[in-house]
Coordinates of N, CA, C and O in Angstrom, one line a residue:
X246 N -11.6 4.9 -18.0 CA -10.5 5.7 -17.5 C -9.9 4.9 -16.3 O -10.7 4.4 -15.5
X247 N -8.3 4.6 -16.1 CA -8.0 3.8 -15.2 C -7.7 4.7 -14.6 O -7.6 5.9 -15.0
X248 N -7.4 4.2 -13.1 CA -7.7 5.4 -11.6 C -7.0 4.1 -10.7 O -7.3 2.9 -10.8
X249 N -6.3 4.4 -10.2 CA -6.4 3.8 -8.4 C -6.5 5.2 -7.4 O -5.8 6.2 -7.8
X250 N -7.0 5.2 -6.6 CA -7.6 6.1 -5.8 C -7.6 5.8 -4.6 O -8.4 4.9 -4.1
X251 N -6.4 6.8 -3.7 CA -6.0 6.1 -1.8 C -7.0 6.9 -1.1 O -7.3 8.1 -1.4
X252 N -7.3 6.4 -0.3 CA -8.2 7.5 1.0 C -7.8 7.0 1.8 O -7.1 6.0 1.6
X253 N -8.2 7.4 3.1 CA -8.4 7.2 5.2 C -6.8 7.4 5.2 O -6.0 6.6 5.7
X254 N -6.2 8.8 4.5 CA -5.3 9.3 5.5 C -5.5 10.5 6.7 O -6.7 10.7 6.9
X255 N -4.7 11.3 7.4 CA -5.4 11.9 8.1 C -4.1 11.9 8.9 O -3.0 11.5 8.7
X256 N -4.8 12.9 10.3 CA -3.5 13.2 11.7 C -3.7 12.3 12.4 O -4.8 11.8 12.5
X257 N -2.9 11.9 12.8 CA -3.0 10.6 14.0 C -1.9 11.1 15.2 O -0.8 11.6 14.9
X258 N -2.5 10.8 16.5 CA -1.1 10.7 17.7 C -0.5 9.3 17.1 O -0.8 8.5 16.3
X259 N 0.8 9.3 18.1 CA 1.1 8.0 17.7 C 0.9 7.1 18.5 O 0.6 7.4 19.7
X260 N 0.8 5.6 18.2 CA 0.0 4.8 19.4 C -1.1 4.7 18.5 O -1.8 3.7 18.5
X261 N -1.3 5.5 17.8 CA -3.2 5.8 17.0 C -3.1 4.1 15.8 O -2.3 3.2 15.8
X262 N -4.1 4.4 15.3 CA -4.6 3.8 13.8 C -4.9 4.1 12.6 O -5.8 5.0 12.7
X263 N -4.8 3.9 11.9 CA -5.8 4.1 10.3 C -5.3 3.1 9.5 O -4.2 2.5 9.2
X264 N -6.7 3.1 9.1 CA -6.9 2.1 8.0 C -6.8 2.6 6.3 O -7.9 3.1 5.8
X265 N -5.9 2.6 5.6 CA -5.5 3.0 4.0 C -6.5 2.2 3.3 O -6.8 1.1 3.9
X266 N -7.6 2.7 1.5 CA -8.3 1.8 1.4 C -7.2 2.3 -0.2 O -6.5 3.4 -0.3
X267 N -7.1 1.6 -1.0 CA -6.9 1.7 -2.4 C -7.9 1.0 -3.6 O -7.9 -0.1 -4.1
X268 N -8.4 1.9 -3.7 CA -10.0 1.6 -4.7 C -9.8 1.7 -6.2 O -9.5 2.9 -6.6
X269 N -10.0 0.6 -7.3 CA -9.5 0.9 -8.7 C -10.8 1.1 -9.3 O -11.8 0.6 -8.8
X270 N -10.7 1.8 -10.2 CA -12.0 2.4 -11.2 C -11.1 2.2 -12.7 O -9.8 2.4 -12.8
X271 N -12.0 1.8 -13.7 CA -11.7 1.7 -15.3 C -10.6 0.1 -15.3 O -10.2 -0.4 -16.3
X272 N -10.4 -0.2 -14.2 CA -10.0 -1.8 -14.6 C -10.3 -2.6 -13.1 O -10.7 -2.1 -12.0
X273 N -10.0 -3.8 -13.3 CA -10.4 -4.8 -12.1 C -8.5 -5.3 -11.4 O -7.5 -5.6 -12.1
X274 N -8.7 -5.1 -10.2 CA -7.7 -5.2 -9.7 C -7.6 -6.7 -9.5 O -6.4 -6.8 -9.1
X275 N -8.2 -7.9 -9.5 CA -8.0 -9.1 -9.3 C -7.4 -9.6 -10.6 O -6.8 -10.7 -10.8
X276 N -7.7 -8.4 -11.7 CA -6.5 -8.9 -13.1 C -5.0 -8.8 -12.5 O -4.2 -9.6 -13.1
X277 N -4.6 -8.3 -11.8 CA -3.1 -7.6 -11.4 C -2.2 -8.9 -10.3 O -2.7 -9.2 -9.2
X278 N -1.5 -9.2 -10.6 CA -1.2 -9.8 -9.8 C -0.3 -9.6 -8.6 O -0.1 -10.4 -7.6
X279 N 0.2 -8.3 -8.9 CA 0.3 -7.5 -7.0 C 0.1 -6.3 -6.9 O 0.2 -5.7 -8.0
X280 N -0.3 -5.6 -5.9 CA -1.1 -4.8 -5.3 C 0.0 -4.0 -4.0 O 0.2 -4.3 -2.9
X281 N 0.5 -3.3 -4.8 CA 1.6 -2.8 -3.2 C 1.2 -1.4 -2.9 O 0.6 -0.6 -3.6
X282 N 1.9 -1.3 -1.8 CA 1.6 0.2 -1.1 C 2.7 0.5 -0.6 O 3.4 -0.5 -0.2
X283 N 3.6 2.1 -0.5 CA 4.6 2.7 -1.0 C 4.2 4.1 -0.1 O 3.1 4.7 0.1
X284 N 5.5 4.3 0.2 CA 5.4 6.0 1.2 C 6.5 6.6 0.7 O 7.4 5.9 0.3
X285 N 6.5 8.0 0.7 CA 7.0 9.0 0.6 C 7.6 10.1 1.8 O 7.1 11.2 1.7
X286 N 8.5 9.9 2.9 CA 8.3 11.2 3.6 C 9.1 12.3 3.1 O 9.9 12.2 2.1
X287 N 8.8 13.4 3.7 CA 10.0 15.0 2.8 C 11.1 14.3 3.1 O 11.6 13.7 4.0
X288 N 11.8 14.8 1.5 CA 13.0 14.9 1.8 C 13.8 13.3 1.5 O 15.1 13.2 1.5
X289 N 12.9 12.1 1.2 CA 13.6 11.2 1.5 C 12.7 10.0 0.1 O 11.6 9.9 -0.4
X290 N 13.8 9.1 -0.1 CA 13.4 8.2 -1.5 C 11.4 7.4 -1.6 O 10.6 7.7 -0.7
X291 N 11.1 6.9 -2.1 CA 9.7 6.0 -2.0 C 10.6 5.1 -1.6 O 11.7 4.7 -2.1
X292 N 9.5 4.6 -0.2 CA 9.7 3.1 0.1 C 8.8 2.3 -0.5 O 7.8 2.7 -1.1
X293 N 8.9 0.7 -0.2 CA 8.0 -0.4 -0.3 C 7.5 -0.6 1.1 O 8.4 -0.9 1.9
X294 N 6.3 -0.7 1.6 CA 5.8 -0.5 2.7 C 5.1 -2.3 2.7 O 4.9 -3.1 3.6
X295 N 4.8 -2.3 1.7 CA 3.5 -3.8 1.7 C 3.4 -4.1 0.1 O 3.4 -3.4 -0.9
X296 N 3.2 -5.4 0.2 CA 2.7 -5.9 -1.3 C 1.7 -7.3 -1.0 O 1.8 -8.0 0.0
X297 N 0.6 -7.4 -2.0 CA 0.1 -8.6 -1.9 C -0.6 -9.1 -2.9 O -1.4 -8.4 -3.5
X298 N -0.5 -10.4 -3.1 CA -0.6 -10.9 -4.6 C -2.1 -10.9 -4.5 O -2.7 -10.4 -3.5
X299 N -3.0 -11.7 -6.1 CA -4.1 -11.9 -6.1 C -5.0 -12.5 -5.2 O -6.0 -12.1 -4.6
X300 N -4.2 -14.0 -5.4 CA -4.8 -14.4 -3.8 C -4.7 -14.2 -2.7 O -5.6 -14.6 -1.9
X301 N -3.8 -13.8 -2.3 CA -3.3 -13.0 -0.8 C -2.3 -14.1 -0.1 O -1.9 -14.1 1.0
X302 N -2.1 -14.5 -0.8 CA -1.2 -15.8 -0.2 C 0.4 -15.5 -0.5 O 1.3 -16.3 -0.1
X303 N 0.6 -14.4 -1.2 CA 1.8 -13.9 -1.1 C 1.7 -12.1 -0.5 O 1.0 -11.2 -0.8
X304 N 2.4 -12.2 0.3 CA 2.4 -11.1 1.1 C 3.9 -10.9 1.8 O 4.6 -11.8 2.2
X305 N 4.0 -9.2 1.7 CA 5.6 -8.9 2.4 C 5.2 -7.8 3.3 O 4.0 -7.5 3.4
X306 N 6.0 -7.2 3.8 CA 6.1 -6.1 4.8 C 7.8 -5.7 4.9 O 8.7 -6.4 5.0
X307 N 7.7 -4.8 4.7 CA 9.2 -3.2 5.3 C 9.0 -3.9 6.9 O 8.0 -4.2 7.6
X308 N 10.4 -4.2 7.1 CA 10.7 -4.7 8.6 C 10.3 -3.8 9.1 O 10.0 -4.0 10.3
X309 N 10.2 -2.1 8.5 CA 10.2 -1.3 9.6 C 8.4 -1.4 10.0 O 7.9 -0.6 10.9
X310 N 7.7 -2.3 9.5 CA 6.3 -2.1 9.8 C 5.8 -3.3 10.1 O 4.6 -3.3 10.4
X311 N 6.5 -4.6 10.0 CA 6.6 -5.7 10.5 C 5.1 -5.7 11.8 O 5.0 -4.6 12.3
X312 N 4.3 -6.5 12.2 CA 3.6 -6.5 13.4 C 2.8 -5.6 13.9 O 2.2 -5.6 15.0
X313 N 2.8 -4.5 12.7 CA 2.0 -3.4 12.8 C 1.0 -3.0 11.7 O 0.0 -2.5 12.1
X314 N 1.2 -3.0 10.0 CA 0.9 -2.9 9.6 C 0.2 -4.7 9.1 O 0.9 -5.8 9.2
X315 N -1.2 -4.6 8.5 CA -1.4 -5.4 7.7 C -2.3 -5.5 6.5 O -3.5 -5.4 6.7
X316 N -1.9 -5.7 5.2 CA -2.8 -5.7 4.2 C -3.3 -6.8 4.0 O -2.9 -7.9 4.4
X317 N -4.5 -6.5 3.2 CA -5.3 -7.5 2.8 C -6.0 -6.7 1.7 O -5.9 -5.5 1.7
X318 N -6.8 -7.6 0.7 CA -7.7 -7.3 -0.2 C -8.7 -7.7 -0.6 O -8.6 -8.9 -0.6
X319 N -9.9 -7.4 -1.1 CA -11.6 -7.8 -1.6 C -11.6 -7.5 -2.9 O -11.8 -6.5 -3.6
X320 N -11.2 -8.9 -3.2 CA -11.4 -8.3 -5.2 C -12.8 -8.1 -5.3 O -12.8 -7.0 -5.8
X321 N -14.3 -8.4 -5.1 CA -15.3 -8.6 -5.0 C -15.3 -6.6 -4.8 O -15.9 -6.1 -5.7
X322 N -14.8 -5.8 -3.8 CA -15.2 -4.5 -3.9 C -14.1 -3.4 -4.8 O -14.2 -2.2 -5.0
X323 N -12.9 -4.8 -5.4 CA -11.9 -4.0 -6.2 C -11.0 -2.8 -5.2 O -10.6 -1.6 -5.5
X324 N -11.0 -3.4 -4.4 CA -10.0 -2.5 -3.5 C -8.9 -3.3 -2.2 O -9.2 -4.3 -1.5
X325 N -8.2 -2.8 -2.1 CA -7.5 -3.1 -1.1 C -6.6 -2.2 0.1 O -6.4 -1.0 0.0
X326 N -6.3 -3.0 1.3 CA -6.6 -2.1 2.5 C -5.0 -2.2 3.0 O -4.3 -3.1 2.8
X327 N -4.7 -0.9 3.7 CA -3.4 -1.8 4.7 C -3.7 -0.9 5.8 O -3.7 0.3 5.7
X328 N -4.2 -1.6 7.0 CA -4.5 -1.2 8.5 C -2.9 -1.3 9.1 O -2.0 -2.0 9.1
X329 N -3.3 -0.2 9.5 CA -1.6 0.5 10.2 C -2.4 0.8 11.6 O -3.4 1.5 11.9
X330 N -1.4 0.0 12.4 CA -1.9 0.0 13.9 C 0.0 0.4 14.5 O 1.1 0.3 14.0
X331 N -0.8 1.1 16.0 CA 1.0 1.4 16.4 C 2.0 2.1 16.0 O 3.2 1.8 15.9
X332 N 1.2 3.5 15.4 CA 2.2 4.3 14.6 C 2.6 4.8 15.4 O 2.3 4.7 16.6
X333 N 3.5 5.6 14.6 CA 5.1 5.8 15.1 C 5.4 7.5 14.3 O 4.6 7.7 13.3
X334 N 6.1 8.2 14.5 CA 6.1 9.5 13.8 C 6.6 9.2 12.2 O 6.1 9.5 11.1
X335 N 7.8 8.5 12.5 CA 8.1 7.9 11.3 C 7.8 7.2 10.3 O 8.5 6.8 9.4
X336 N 6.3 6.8 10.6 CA 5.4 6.4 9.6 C 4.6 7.7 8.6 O 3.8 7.5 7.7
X337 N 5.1 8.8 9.2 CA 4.3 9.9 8.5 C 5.1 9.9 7.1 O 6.2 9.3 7.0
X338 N 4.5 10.4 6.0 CA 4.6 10.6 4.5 C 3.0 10.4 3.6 O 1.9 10.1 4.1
X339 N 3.5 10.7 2.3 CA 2.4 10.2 1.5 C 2.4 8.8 1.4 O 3.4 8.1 1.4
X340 N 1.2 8.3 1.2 CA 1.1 6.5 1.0 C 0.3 6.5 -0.3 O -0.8 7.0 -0.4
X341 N 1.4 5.9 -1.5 CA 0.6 5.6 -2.5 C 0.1 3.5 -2.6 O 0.4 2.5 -1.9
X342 N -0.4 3.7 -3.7 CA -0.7 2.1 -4.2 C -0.5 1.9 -5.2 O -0.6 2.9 -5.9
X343 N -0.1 0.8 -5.9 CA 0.8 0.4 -6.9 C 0.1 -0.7 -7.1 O -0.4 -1.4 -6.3
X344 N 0.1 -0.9 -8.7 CA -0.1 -2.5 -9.1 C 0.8 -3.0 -10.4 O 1.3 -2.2 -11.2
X345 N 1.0 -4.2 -10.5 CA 1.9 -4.7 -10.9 C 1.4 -6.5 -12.0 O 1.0 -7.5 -11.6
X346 N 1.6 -6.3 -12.8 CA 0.8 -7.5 -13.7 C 1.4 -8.9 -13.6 O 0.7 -9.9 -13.7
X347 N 2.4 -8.8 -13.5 CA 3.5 -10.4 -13.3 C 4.2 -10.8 -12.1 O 4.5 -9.8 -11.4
X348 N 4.4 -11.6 -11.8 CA 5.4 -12.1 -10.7 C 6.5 -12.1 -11.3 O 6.8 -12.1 -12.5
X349 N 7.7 -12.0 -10.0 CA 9.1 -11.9 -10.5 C 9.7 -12.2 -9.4 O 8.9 -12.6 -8.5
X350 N 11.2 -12.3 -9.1 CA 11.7 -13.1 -8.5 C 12.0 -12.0 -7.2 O 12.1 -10.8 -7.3
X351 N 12.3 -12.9 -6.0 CA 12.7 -11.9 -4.7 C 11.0 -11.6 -4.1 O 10.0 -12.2 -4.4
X352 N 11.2 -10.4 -3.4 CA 10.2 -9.9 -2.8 C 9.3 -9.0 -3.4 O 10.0 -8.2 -4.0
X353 N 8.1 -8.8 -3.5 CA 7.5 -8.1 -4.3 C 7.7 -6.4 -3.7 O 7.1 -5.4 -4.2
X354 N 8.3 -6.4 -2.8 CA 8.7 -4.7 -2.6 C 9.6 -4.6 -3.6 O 9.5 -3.6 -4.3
X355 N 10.5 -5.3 -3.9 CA 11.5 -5.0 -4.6 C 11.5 -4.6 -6.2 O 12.4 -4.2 -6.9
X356 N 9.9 -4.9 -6.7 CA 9.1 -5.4 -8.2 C 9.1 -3.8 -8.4 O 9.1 -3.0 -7.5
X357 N 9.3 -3.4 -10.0 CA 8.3 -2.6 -10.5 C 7.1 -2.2 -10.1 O 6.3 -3.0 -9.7
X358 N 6.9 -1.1 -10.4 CA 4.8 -1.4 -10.2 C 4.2 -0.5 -11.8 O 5.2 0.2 -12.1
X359 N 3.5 -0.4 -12.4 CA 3.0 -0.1 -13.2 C 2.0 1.3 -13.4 O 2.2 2.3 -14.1
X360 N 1.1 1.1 -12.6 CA 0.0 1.6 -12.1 C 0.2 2.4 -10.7 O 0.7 1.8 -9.7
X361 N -0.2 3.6 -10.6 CA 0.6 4.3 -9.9 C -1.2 5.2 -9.2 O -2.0 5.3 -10.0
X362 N -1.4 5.6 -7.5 CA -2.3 6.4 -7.5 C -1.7 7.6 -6.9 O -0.5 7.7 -6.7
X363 N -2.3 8.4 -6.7 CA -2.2 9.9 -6.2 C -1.5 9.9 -4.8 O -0.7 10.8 -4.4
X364 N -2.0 8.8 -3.8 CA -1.5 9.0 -2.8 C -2.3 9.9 -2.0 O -3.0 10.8 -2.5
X365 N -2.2 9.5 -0.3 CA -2.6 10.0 0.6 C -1.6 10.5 1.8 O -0.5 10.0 2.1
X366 N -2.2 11.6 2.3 CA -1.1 12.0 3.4 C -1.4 11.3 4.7 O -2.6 11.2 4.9
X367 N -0.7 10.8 5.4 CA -0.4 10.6 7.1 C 0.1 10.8 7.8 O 1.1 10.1 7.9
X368 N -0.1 11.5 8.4 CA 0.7 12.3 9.8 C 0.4 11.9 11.2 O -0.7 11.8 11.8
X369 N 1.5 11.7 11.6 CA 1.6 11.1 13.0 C 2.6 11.8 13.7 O 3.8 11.6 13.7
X370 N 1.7 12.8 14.6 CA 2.1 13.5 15.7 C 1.3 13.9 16.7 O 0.0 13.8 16.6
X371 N 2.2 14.4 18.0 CA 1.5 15.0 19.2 C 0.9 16.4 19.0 O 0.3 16.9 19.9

């Protein structure tokens, strides 16, 4: 059974942290060759928040999270993380994770993704 599966969302002040983990079950995520993560707030379209290839040597960020957010991944535990430092209220929404089998041209926010998980809530308020 394929699964990607988000946890460590939660209430945060802003100023706060959390760390997103995206964990795959029924396939190996080091097959995939990008790995993105994607938010939702009410009311408003899915963004591209972060993406990062197999080896990690390709990597993007939403300007809006530039210097604050950073992913990385452990194929070895089949999961991958994006530590969000310095939130902001408008970082609140659902955060899903996404994977993606080919490279394509431009920025990988801009890619299809395939593989789709449930998503986690984040809230960032006083």
């Amino acid at each position: 059974q394929v699964q990607l599966v988000e946890s460590g969302g939660g209430l945060v002040q802003p100023g706060g942290s959390l760390t997103l983990s995206c964990a795959a079950s029924g396939f190996t995520l080091d097959n995939y060759a990008i790995v993105g993560w994607f938010r939702q707030a009410p009311g408003k379209e899915r963004e591209g928040v972060s993406c990062i290839s197999r080896s990690g040597r390709t990597i993007d960020y939403a300007n809006s999270v530039k210097g604050r957010f950073t992913i990385s991944r452990d194929n070895a535990k089949n999961t991958v993380y994006l530590q969000m430092n310095s939130l902001k209220p408008e970082d609140t929404g659902v955060y899903y994770c996404a994977t993606r089998n080919t490279f394509a041209g431009g920025s990988c926010l801009s890619w299809s993704y395939d593989q789709w998980g449930q998503g986690t809530q984040v809230t960032v308020s006083s």
